[in-house]
Structures are given as C-alpha cells and as structure tokens.
C-alpha cells in the first residue's frame, strides 16, 4: 500500500514575519499535495483576540478548516495554553483515526509546552498504522528527554504495525538520528535517500535541518520534491513530503 505524507509547521497561520494571516492560502497549498496523512505543528485551536480582529479568521479550529472536505478524519493535541486560547499539533487523515492520544513531553522550566500526538489509523484490509506528530523543544537537554519519551512510545507499539513519525524536531545539531535509530529502529526518509536531512528553516532561505519524516516497518520510503513557491511565503518552515510503501 502506498501513502503520501506531508509535514508542515503552520506558524499559527501567519507568514514568516507574522505580518499577514495566510491560512486560506496554506489550505490551498496543503490540498495541492493531496497527501493521505498530514502532520501539522503550531496549529491554532482557539484565539479570542485574533478571532475578533484578524480578517478571514475561520469560525472553526484551524485543523478543521484545513481538513475541509479532503480529509475525513482529524485529531488535535493541545499543548500550549494561554489566556487568549491554545495551540498544538494536529493530524489530518484520509483514513479513519481509530484512536488518538496526546502525550505531554514538556520539561521543567519556562519553555513552551510540548506534546507527541499519537494516532492509530485504520488502513484498508484491517491493518493499523501509527502516526506520531512531533514538535520538540528548543534546548538540547529538553530535546534529549523528549526523544527518550518518543523512543519509549514507539517501542511500546507492535513491531508488526508500521510507524510514521514526522514534525518539527528543532534538532539543528542533528543528534536525534542516531538516538532514534538505535533506541526505536526509526529511519529518516531524507537521510536514507540523500545522506542528510532536508534544510527547512527559514523557509525563504533554508539553512537548518529542523523538520523530519521517520519511518519504521515501511518497505520503501522516498522523498518528494515540493516547489519553493508558494511555501516559502506561507510559514517560517518549509514543508516536507514523502511517499511510503507499507
């Protein structure tokens, strides 16, 4: 079975410098990829001030607005909560999301709350696939603890069921590859195909390799090439996409 997966940090629906609300354009760009499963980070669930003052602000949560009629199922994991609202990770799926759970991997200190959104997808033929949407912290010590938590989560899953882990790892030192391979048997799609993770940040002039797509239990996984425009003006992160054969 062949799947297309896409991951993108939405930057809460605003362009790279927060000057313009671009969620309607983001929706069209996401739809153009026609991915079967979409991993989203920094997704607004609610924001009372923006809803009152930003033109074209959707009446529904952003993940529901993006899902529209193309993705029948979606799940949201609320991470950061503040007086005006909250944001977190989300998953859009053309397959039934049979189960979902948001694992809190926040560490002590003032840093933003983080989570791992774990969804179990029901594939045709009665098969199950695990999709885990990731947004890790900015400090190296924080990320080490969060990657440990991700390894424990993946290792607790059935080895017969495929796993796709994608999102914003904030791992500019590129230390997560070895750890995830050693402790959870995960392979990064771009590293496997091209020798290095893809440059994704900042989107207009990508230098840092922050975003990843890892797989376990996939027979074939191949990076997809996405055009620079319009993505470079729709977020501070460039998206990643890949074809996965289960």
PDB file of C-alpha atoms in Angstrom:
ATOM      1  CA  UNK A   1       0.000   0.000   0.000  1.00  0.00           C
ATOM      2  CA  UNK A   2       1.382   3.409  -0.998  1.00  0.00           C
ATOM      3  CA  UNK A   3       0.870   6.536   1.106  1.00  0.00           C
ATOM      4  CA  UNK A   4       1.863  10.162   0.704  1.00  0.00           C
ATOM      5  CA  UNK A   5       2.696  12.006   3.919  1.00  0.00           C
ATOM      6  CA  UNK A   6       3.245  15.728   4.438  1.00  0.00           C
ATOM      7  CA  UNK A   7       4.540  17.656   7.444  1.00  0.00           C
ATOM      8  CA  UNK A   8       4.460  21.419   7.933  1.00  0.00           C
ATOM      9  CA  UNK A   9       4.844  23.827  10.844  1.00  0.00           C
ATOM     10  CA  UNK A  10       1.929  26.226  10.292  1.00  0.00           C
ATOM     11  CA  UNK A  11       3.396  29.103  12.332  1.00  0.00           C
ATOM     12  CA  UNK A  12      -0.137  29.586  13.737  1.00  0.00           C
ATOM     13  CA  UNK A  13      -1.459  30.549  10.306  1.00  0.00           C
ATOM     14  CA  UNK A  14       0.742  33.608   9.807  1.00  0.00           C
ATOM     15  CA  UNK A  15       3.551  34.289   7.341  1.00  0.00           C
ATOM     16  CA  UNK A  16       7.211  34.150   8.314  1.00  0.00           C
ATOM     17  CA  UNK A  17       7.300  37.571   9.989  1.00  0.00           C
ATOM     18  CA  UNK A  18       3.741  37.483  11.389  1.00  0.00           C
ATOM     19  CA  UNK A  19       2.746  40.309   9.046  1.00  0.00           C
ATOM     20  CA  UNK A  20      -0.045  38.529   7.211  1.00  0.00           C
ATOM     21  CA  UNK A  21      -2.649  35.883   8.002  1.00  0.00           C
ATOM     22  CA  UNK A  22      -2.162  33.225   5.329  1.00  0.00           C
ATOM     23  CA  UNK A  23      -4.189  30.227   6.499  1.00  0.00           C
ATOM     24  CA  UNK A  24      -6.549  30.242   3.459  1.00  0.00           C
ATOM     25  CA  UNK A  25      -3.501  30.148   1.170  1.00  0.00           C
ATOM     26  CA  UNK A  26      -1.929  27.448   3.320  1.00  0.00           C
ATOM     27  CA  UNK A  27      -5.055  25.358   2.930  1.00  0.00           C
ATOM     28  CA  UNK A  28      -4.796  25.524  -0.857  1.00  0.00           C
ATOM     29  CA  UNK A  29      -1.091  24.659  -0.754  1.00  0.00           C
ATOM     30  CA  UNK A  30      -1.684  21.691   1.558  1.00  0.00           C
ATOM     31  CA  UNK A  31      -4.538  20.463  -0.630  1.00  0.00           C
ATOM     32  CA  UNK A  32      -2.326  20.656  -3.729  1.00  0.00           C
ATOM     33  CA  UNK A  33      -0.074  17.881  -2.372  1.00  0.00           C
ATOM     34  CA  UNK A  34      -3.059  15.516  -1.935  1.00  0.00           C
ATOM     35  CA  UNK A  35      -1.294  13.764   0.937  1.00  0.00           C
ATOM     36  CA  UNK A  36      -3.038  10.861   2.621  1.00  0.00           C
ATOM     37  CA  UNK A  37      -1.777  11.906   6.054  1.00  0.00           C
ATOM     38  CA  UNK A  38      -0.786  15.454   7.058  1.00  0.00           C
ATOM     39  CA  UNK A  39       1.268  16.217  10.187  1.00  0.00           C
ATOM     40  CA  UNK A  40       0.774  19.780  11.450  1.00  0.00           C
ATOM     41  CA  UNK A  41       2.614  21.720  14.147  1.00  0.00           C
ATOM     42  CA  UNK A  42       1.816  25.113  15.722  1.00  0.00           C
ATOM     43  CA  UNK A  43      -1.869  24.743  14.877  1.00  0.00           C
ATOM     44  CA  UNK A  44      -4.250  27.233  16.473  1.00  0.00           C
ATOM     45  CA  UNK A  45      -7.117  25.593  18.282  1.00  0.00           C
ATOM     46  CA  UNK A  46      -8.554  28.869  19.549  1.00  0.00           C
ATOM     47  CA  UNK A  47      -7.529  32.529  19.893  1.00  0.00           C
ATOM     48  CA  UNK A  48     -10.161  35.028  21.022  1.00  0.00           C
ATOM     49  CA  UNK A  49      -8.220  38.193  20.113  1.00  0.00           C
ATOM     50  CA  UNK A  50      -7.286  37.034  16.617  1.00  0.00           C
ATOM     51  CA  UNK A  51     -10.824  35.820  16.028  1.00  0.00           C
ATOM     52  CA  UNK A  52     -12.115  39.318  16.810  1.00  0.00           C
ATOM     53  CA  UNK A  53      -9.556  41.327  14.847  1.00  0.00           C
ATOM     54  CA  UNK A  54      -7.986  39.259  12.050  1.00  0.00           C
ATOM     55  CA  UNK A  55      -9.883  39.303   8.734  1.00  0.00           C
ATOM     56  CA  UNK A  56     -10.762  35.862   7.335  1.00  0.00           C
ATOM     57  CA  UNK A  57     -10.176  34.155  10.687  1.00  0.00           C
ATOM     58  CA  UNK A  58     -12.079  30.842  10.448  1.00  0.00           C
ATOM     59  CA  UNK A  59     -15.028  30.159  12.695  1.00  0.00           C
ATOM     60  CA  UNK A  60     -13.734  26.618  13.215  1.00  0.00           C
ATOM     61  CA  UNK A  61     -10.381  25.470  14.696  1.00  0.00           C
ATOM     62  CA  UNK A  62      -7.578  25.729  12.159  1.00  0.00           C
ATOM     63  CA  UNK A  63      -7.112  21.966  11.817  1.00  0.00           C
ATOM     64  CA  UNK A  64     -10.803  21.582  10.994  1.00  0.00           C
ATOM     65  CA  UNK A  65     -10.622  24.455   8.496  1.00  0.00           C
ATOM     66  CA  UNK A  66      -7.639  22.795   6.792  1.00  0.00           C
ATOM     67  CA  UNK A  67      -9.259  19.358   6.728  1.00  0.00           C
ATOM     68  CA  UNK A  68     -12.289  20.777   4.904  1.00  0.00           C
ATOM     69  CA  UNK A  69     -13.756  18.020   2.704  1.00  0.00           C
ATOM     70  CA  UNK A  70     -10.478  16.365   1.675  1.00  0.00           C
ATOM     71  CA  UNK A  71      -9.502  14.708   4.964  1.00  0.00           C
ATOM     72  CA  UNK A  72     -12.380  12.894   6.604  1.00  0.00           C
ATOM     73  CA  UNK A  73     -10.690  12.457   9.987  1.00  0.00           C
ATOM     74  CA  UNK A  74      -8.555  14.738  12.116  1.00  0.00           C
ATOM     75  CA  UNK A  75      -7.144  14.850  15.627  1.00  0.00           C
ATOM     76  CA  UNK A  76      -5.715  17.662  17.720  1.00  0.00           C
ATOM     77  CA  UNK A  77      -3.318  17.659  20.654  1.00  0.00           C
ATOM     78  CA  UNK A  78      -3.449  20.841  22.713  1.00  0.00           C
ATOM     79  CA  UNK A  79      -0.008  21.772  24.047  1.00  0.00           C
ATOM     80  CA  UNK A  80       0.400  25.500  24.781  1.00  0.00           C
ATOM     81  CA  UNK A  81      -2.478  27.145  26.669  1.00  0.00           C
ATOM     82  CA  UNK A  82      -2.707  30.886  27.372  1.00  0.00           C
ATOM     83  CA  UNK A  83      -5.476  33.369  28.297  1.00  0.00           C
ATOM     84  CA  UNK A  84      -6.470  34.045  24.672  1.00  0.00           C
ATOM     85  CA  UNK A  85      -6.543  30.409  23.534  1.00  0.00           C
ATOM     86  CA  UNK A  86      -4.280  27.459  22.746  1.00  0.00           C
ATOM     87  CA  UNK A  87      -2.272  25.748  20.023  1.00  0.00           C
ATOM     88  CA  UNK A  88      -0.628  22.369  19.451  1.00  0.00           C
ATOM     89  CA  UNK A  89      -0.150  19.541  16.957  1.00  0.00           C
ATOM     90  CA  UNK A  90      -2.768  18.080  14.626  1.00  0.00           C
ATOM     91  CA  UNK A  91      -3.129  15.219  12.179  1.00  0.00           C
ATOM     92  CA  UNK A  92      -5.327  15.112   9.073  1.00  0.00           C
ATOM     93  CA  UNK A  93      -6.083  11.676   7.629  1.00  0.00           C
ATOM     94  CA  UNK A  94      -7.974  10.182   4.705  1.00  0.00           C
ATOM     95  CA  UNK A  95      -8.219   7.024   6.824  1.00  0.00           C
ATOM     96  CA  UNK A  96     -10.206   6.511   9.992  1.00  0.00           C
ATOM     97  CA  UNK A  97      -8.384   7.628  13.128  1.00  0.00           C
ATOM     98  CA  UNK A  98      -9.357   4.779  15.420  1.00  0.00           C
ATOM     99  CA  UNK A  99      -7.544   6.167  18.455  1.00  0.00           C
ATOM    100  CA  UNK A 100      -5.559   9.238  19.368  1.00  0.00           C
ATOM    101  CA  UNK A 101      -3.720  10.431  22.451  1.00  0.00           C
ATOM    102  CA  UNK A 102      -1.571  13.477  23.114  1.00  0.00           C
ATOM    103  CA  UNK A 103       1.473  12.592  25.227  1.00  0.00           C
ATOM    104  CA  UNK A 104       2.792  15.505  27.275  1.00  0.00           C
ATOM    105  CA  UNK A 105       6.590  15.611  26.953  1.00  0.00           C
ATOM    106  CA  UNK A 106       7.054  19.074  28.452  1.00  0.00           C
ATOM    107  CA  UNK A 107      10.071  19.548  30.697  1.00  0.00           C
ATOM    108  CA  UNK A 108      10.504  21.755  33.734  1.00  0.00           C
ATOM    109  CA  UNK A 109      11.186  25.422  33.176  1.00  0.00           C
ATOM    110  CA  UNK A 110       9.610  28.327  31.285  1.00  0.00           C
ATOM    111  CA  UNK A 111       9.782  26.748  27.825  1.00  0.00           C
ATOM    112  CA  UNK A 112       6.660  26.231  25.747  1.00  0.00           C
ATOM    113  CA  UNK A 113       4.692  23.058  26.457  1.00  0.00           C
ATOM    114  CA  UNK A 114       5.343  20.188  24.030  1.00  0.00           C
ATOM    115  CA  UNK A 115       3.482  17.048  23.044  1.00  0.00           C
ATOM    116  CA  UNK A 116       3.564  13.928  20.888  1.00  0.00           C
ATOM    117  CA  UNK A 117       0.221  13.387  19.147  1.00  0.00           C
ATOM    118  CA  UNK A 118      -0.112   9.627  18.604  1.00  0.00           C
ATOM    119  CA  UNK A 119      -2.852   8.453  16.222  1.00  0.00           C
ATOM    120  CA  UNK A 120      -3.742   4.901  15.243  1.00  0.00           C
ATOM    121  CA  UNK A 121      -5.034   4.810  11.654  1.00  0.00           C
ATOM    122  CA  UNK A 122      -7.284   2.042  10.306  1.00  0.00           C
ATOM    123  CA  UNK A 123      -5.987   1.133   6.846  1.00  0.00           C
ATOM    124  CA  UNK A 124      -7.824  -0.934   4.221  1.00  0.00           C
ATOM    125  CA  UNK A 125      -7.697  -4.660   4.879  1.00  0.00           C
ATOM    126  CA  UNK A 126      -7.901  -4.230   8.632  1.00  0.00           C
ATOM    127  CA  UNK A 127      -4.302  -3.065   9.018  1.00  0.00           C
ATOM    128  CA  UNK A 128      -3.221  -0.432  11.531  1.00  0.00           C
ATOM    129  CA  UNK A 129      -0.611   2.303  11.150  1.00  0.00           C
ATOM    130  CA  UNK A 130       0.775   4.549  13.868  1.00  0.00           C
ATOM    131  CA  UNK A 131       1.248   8.238  13.050  1.00  0.00           C
ATOM    132  CA  UNK A 132       3.049  10.404  15.602  1.00  0.00           C
ATOM    133  CA  UNK A 133       3.163  14.181  15.135  1.00  0.00           C
ATOM    134  CA  UNK A 134       6.144  15.779  16.881  1.00  0.00           C
ATOM    135  CA  UNK A 135       7.191  19.267  17.953  1.00  0.00           C
ATOM    136  CA  UNK A 136      10.219  19.219  20.226  1.00  0.00           C
ATOM    137  CA  UNK A 137      11.771  21.899  22.414  1.00  0.00           C
ATOM    138  CA  UNK A 138      14.437  24.486  21.707  1.00  0.00           C
ATOM    139  CA  UNK A 139      17.023  23.387  24.307  1.00  0.00           C
ATOM    140  CA  UNK A 140      19.251  20.366  23.651  1.00  0.00           C
ATOM    141  CA  UNK A 141      18.691  18.932  27.137  1.00  0.00           C
ATOM    142  CA  UNK A 142      14.952  19.303  26.649  1.00  0.00           C
ATOM    143  CA  UNK A 143      15.062  17.519  23.294  1.00  0.00           C
ATOM    144  CA  UNK A 144      17.093  14.610  24.691  1.00  0.00           C
ATOM    145  CA  UNK A 145      14.401  13.920  27.261  1.00  0.00           C
ATOM    146  CA  UNK A 146      11.658  14.268  24.663  1.00  0.00           C
ATOM    147  CA  UNK A 147      13.393  11.920  22.218  1.00  0.00           C
ATOM    148  CA  UNK A 148      13.714   9.412  25.082  1.00  0.00           C
ATOM    149  CA  UNK A 149       9.952   9.702  25.541  1.00  0.00           C
ATOM    150  CA  UNK A 150       9.393   9.212  21.819  1.00  0.00           C
ATOM    151  CA  UNK A 151      11.561   6.067  21.882  1.00  0.00           C
ATOM    152  CA  UNK A 152       9.543   4.633  24.767  1.00  0.00           C
ATOM    153  CA  UNK A 153       6.316   5.362  22.899  1.00  0.00           C
ATOM    154  CA  UNK A 154       7.490   3.716  19.657  1.00  0.00           C
ATOM    155  CA  UNK A 155       8.984   0.720  21.456  1.00  0.00           C
ATOM    156  CA  UNK A 156       5.655   0.090  23.126  1.00  0.00           C
ATOM    157  CA  UNK A 157       3.945  -0.397  19.753  1.00  0.00           C
ATOM    158  CA  UNK A 158       3.538  -3.675  17.909  1.00  0.00           C
ATOM    159  CA  UNK A 159       6.592  -4.367  15.691  1.00  0.00           C
ATOM    160  CA  UNK A 160       4.180  -5.722  13.039  1.00  0.00           C
ATOM    161  CA  UNK A 161       2.456  -2.339  12.635  1.00  0.00           C
ATOM    162  CA  UNK A 162       4.164   0.411  10.583  1.00  0.00           C
ATOM    163  CA  UNK A 163       5.060   3.709  12.229  1.00  0.00           C
ATOM    164  CA  UNK A 164       5.488   7.181  10.696  1.00  0.00           C
ATOM    165  CA  UNK A 165       6.879   9.940  12.906  1.00  0.00           C
ATOM    166  CA  UNK A 166       7.008  13.450  11.458  1.00  0.00           C
ATOM    167  CA  UNK A 167       7.227  17.041  12.530  1.00  0.00           C
ATOM    168  CA  UNK A 168       9.455  19.842  13.778  1.00  0.00           C
ATOM    169  CA  UNK A 169      12.319  18.369  15.814  1.00  0.00           C
ATOM    170  CA  UNK A 170      14.228  21.672  16.310  1.00  0.00           C
ATOM    171  CA  UNK A 171      17.303  19.447  16.086  1.00  0.00           C
ATOM    172  CA  UNK A 172      19.763  21.728  14.302  1.00  0.00           C
ATOM    173  CA  UNK A 173      22.649  19.723  15.809  1.00  0.00           C
ATOM    174  CA  UNK A 174      21.249  16.612  14.086  1.00  0.00           C
ATOM    175  CA  UNK A 175      21.699  14.374  17.114  1.00  0.00           C
ATOM    176  CA  UNK A 176      18.271  12.746  17.039  1.00  0.00           C
ATOM    177  CA  UNK A 177      19.000  10.481  14.038  1.00  0.00           C
ATOM    178  CA  UNK A 178      21.381   8.161  15.842  1.00  0.00           C
ATOM    179  CA  UNK A 179      19.324   8.103  19.015  1.00  0.00           C
ATOM    180  CA  UNK A 180      16.054   7.302  17.234  1.00  0.00           C
ATOM    181  CA  UNK A 181      17.689   4.669  15.064  1.00  0.00           C
ATOM    182  CA  UNK A 182      19.398   2.992  17.996  1.00  0.00           C
ATOM    183  CA  UNK A 183      16.569   3.069  20.519  1.00  0.00           C
ATOM    184  CA  UNK A 184      13.479   2.759  18.276  1.00  0.00           C
ATOM    185  CA  UNK A 185      14.583   1.473  14.856  1.00  0.00           C
ATOM    186  CA  UNK A 186      13.394   4.625  13.083  1.00  0.00           C
ATOM    187  CA  UNK A 187      14.919   5.734   9.766  1.00  0.00           C
ATOM    188  CA  UNK A 188      14.679   9.280   8.449  1.00  0.00           C
ATOM    189  CA  UNK A 189      13.475   9.364   4.848  1.00  0.00           C
ATOM    190  CA  UNK A 190      15.742  12.146   3.550  1.00  0.00           C
ATOM    191  CA  UNK A 191      18.803  10.871   5.413  1.00  0.00           C
ATOM    192  CA  UNK A 192      18.257   7.376   3.994  1.00  0.00           C
ATOM    193  CA  UNK A 193      17.821   8.661   0.414  1.00  0.00           C
ATOM    194  CA  UNK A 194      20.185  11.641   0.299  1.00  0.00           C
ATOM    195  CA  UNK A 195      22.613  11.187   3.191  1.00  0.00           C
ATOM    196  CA  UNK A 196      21.399  14.242   5.145  1.00  0.00           C
ATOM    197  CA  UNK A 197      18.181  15.670   6.494  1.00  0.00           C
ATOM    198  CA  UNK A 198      16.489  18.323   4.359  1.00  0.00           C
ATOM    199  CA  UNK A 199      17.041  22.029   5.001  1.00  0.00           C
ATOM    200  CA  UNK A 200      13.720  23.560   6.071  1.00  0.00           C
ATOM    201  CA  UNK A 201      14.362  26.698   8.151  1.00  0.00           C
ATOM    202  CA  UNK A 202      13.962  29.553   7.495  1.00  0.00           C
ATOM    203  CA  UNK A 203      11.592  28.768   4.651  1.00  0.00           C
ATOM    204  CA  UNK A 204      12.759  31.574   2.347  1.00  0.00           C
ATOM    205  CA  UNK A 205      16.459  30.712   2.658  1.00  0.00           C
ATOM    206  CA  UNK A 206      16.617  27.253   4.266  1.00  0.00           C
ATOM    207  CA  UNK A 207      19.784  26.629   6.262  1.00  0.00           C
ATOM    208  CA  UNK A 208      18.809  24.489   9.254  1.00  0.00           C
ATOM    209  CA  UNK A 209      17.597  20.875   9.076  1.00  0.00           C
ATOM    210  CA  UNK A 210      14.797  21.015  11.641  1.00  0.00           C
ATOM    211  CA  UNK A 211      11.915  19.029  10.153  1.00  0.00           C
ATOM    212  CA  UNK A 212      11.925  15.256   9.685  1.00  0.00           C
ATOM    213  CA  UNK A 213       9.957  12.227   8.497  1.00  0.00           C
ATOM    214  CA  UNK A 214      10.942   8.955  10.197  1.00  0.00           C
ATOM    215  CA  UNK A 215       9.551   5.511   9.411  1.00  0.00           C
ATOM    216  CA  UNK A 216       9.611   2.000  10.838  1.00  0.00           C
ATOM    217  CA  UNK A 217       8.110  -1.031   9.153  1.00  0.00           C
ATOM    218  CA  UNK A 218       7.949   0.597   5.699  1.00  0.00           C
ATOM    219  CA  UNK A 219       9.331  -1.376   2.746  1.00  0.00           C
ATOM    220  CA  UNK A 220      10.011   1.695   0.606  1.00  0.00           C
ATOM    221  CA  UNK A 221      10.187   5.378   1.517  1.00  0.00           C
ATOM    222  CA  UNK A 222      11.119   8.098  -0.927  1.00  0.00           C
ATOM    223  CA  UNK A 223      11.345  11.899  -0.505  1.00  0.00           C
ATOM    224  CA  UNK A 224       9.118  14.076  -2.678  1.00  0.00           C
ATOM    225  CA  UNK A 225      10.224  17.377  -4.187  1.00  0.00           C
ATOM    226  CA  UNK A 226       7.906  20.295  -3.445  1.00  0.00           C
ATOM    227  CA  UNK A 227       8.144  23.668  -5.230  1.00  0.00           C
ATOM    228  CA  UNK A 228       9.704  26.567  -3.340  1.00  0.00           C
ATOM    229  CA  UNK A 229       6.707  28.797  -4.015  1.00  0.00           C
ATOM    230  CA  UNK A 230       4.196  29.346  -2.567  1.00  0.00           C
ATOM    231  CA  UNK A 231       5.514  27.585   0.543  1.00  0.00           C
ATOM    232  CA  UNK A 232       8.378  29.990   1.188  1.00  0.00           C
ATOM    233  CA  UNK A 233       5.883  32.778   1.922  1.00  0.00           C
ATOM    234  CA  UNK A 234       3.363  30.751   3.935  1.00  0.00           C
ATOM    235  CA  UNK A 235       5.347  29.807   7.059  1.00  0.00           C
ATOM    236  CA  UNK A 236       8.777  30.129   8.642  1.00  0.00           C
ATOM    237  CA  UNK A 237       9.328  26.390   7.945  1.00  0.00           C
ATOM    238  CA  UNK A 238       9.390  24.696   4.556  1.00  0.00           C
ATOM    239  CA  UNK A 239       7.238  21.555   4.309  1.00  0.00           C
ATOM    240  CA  UNK A 240       8.464  18.006   3.774  1.00  0.00           C
ATOM    241  CA  UNK A 241       6.674  15.241   1.866  1.00  0.00           C
ATOM    242  CA  UNK A 242       7.436  11.607   1.168  1.00  0.00           C
ATOM    243  CA  UNK A 243       5.968   8.520  -0.441  1.00  0.00           C
ATOM    244  CA  UNK A 244       5.827   5.497   1.847  1.00  0.00           C
ATOM    245  CA  UNK A 245       5.079   1.910   0.825  1.00  0.00           C
ATOM    246  CA  UNK A 246       3.802  -0.354   3.592  1.00  0.00           C
TER     247      UNK A 246
END
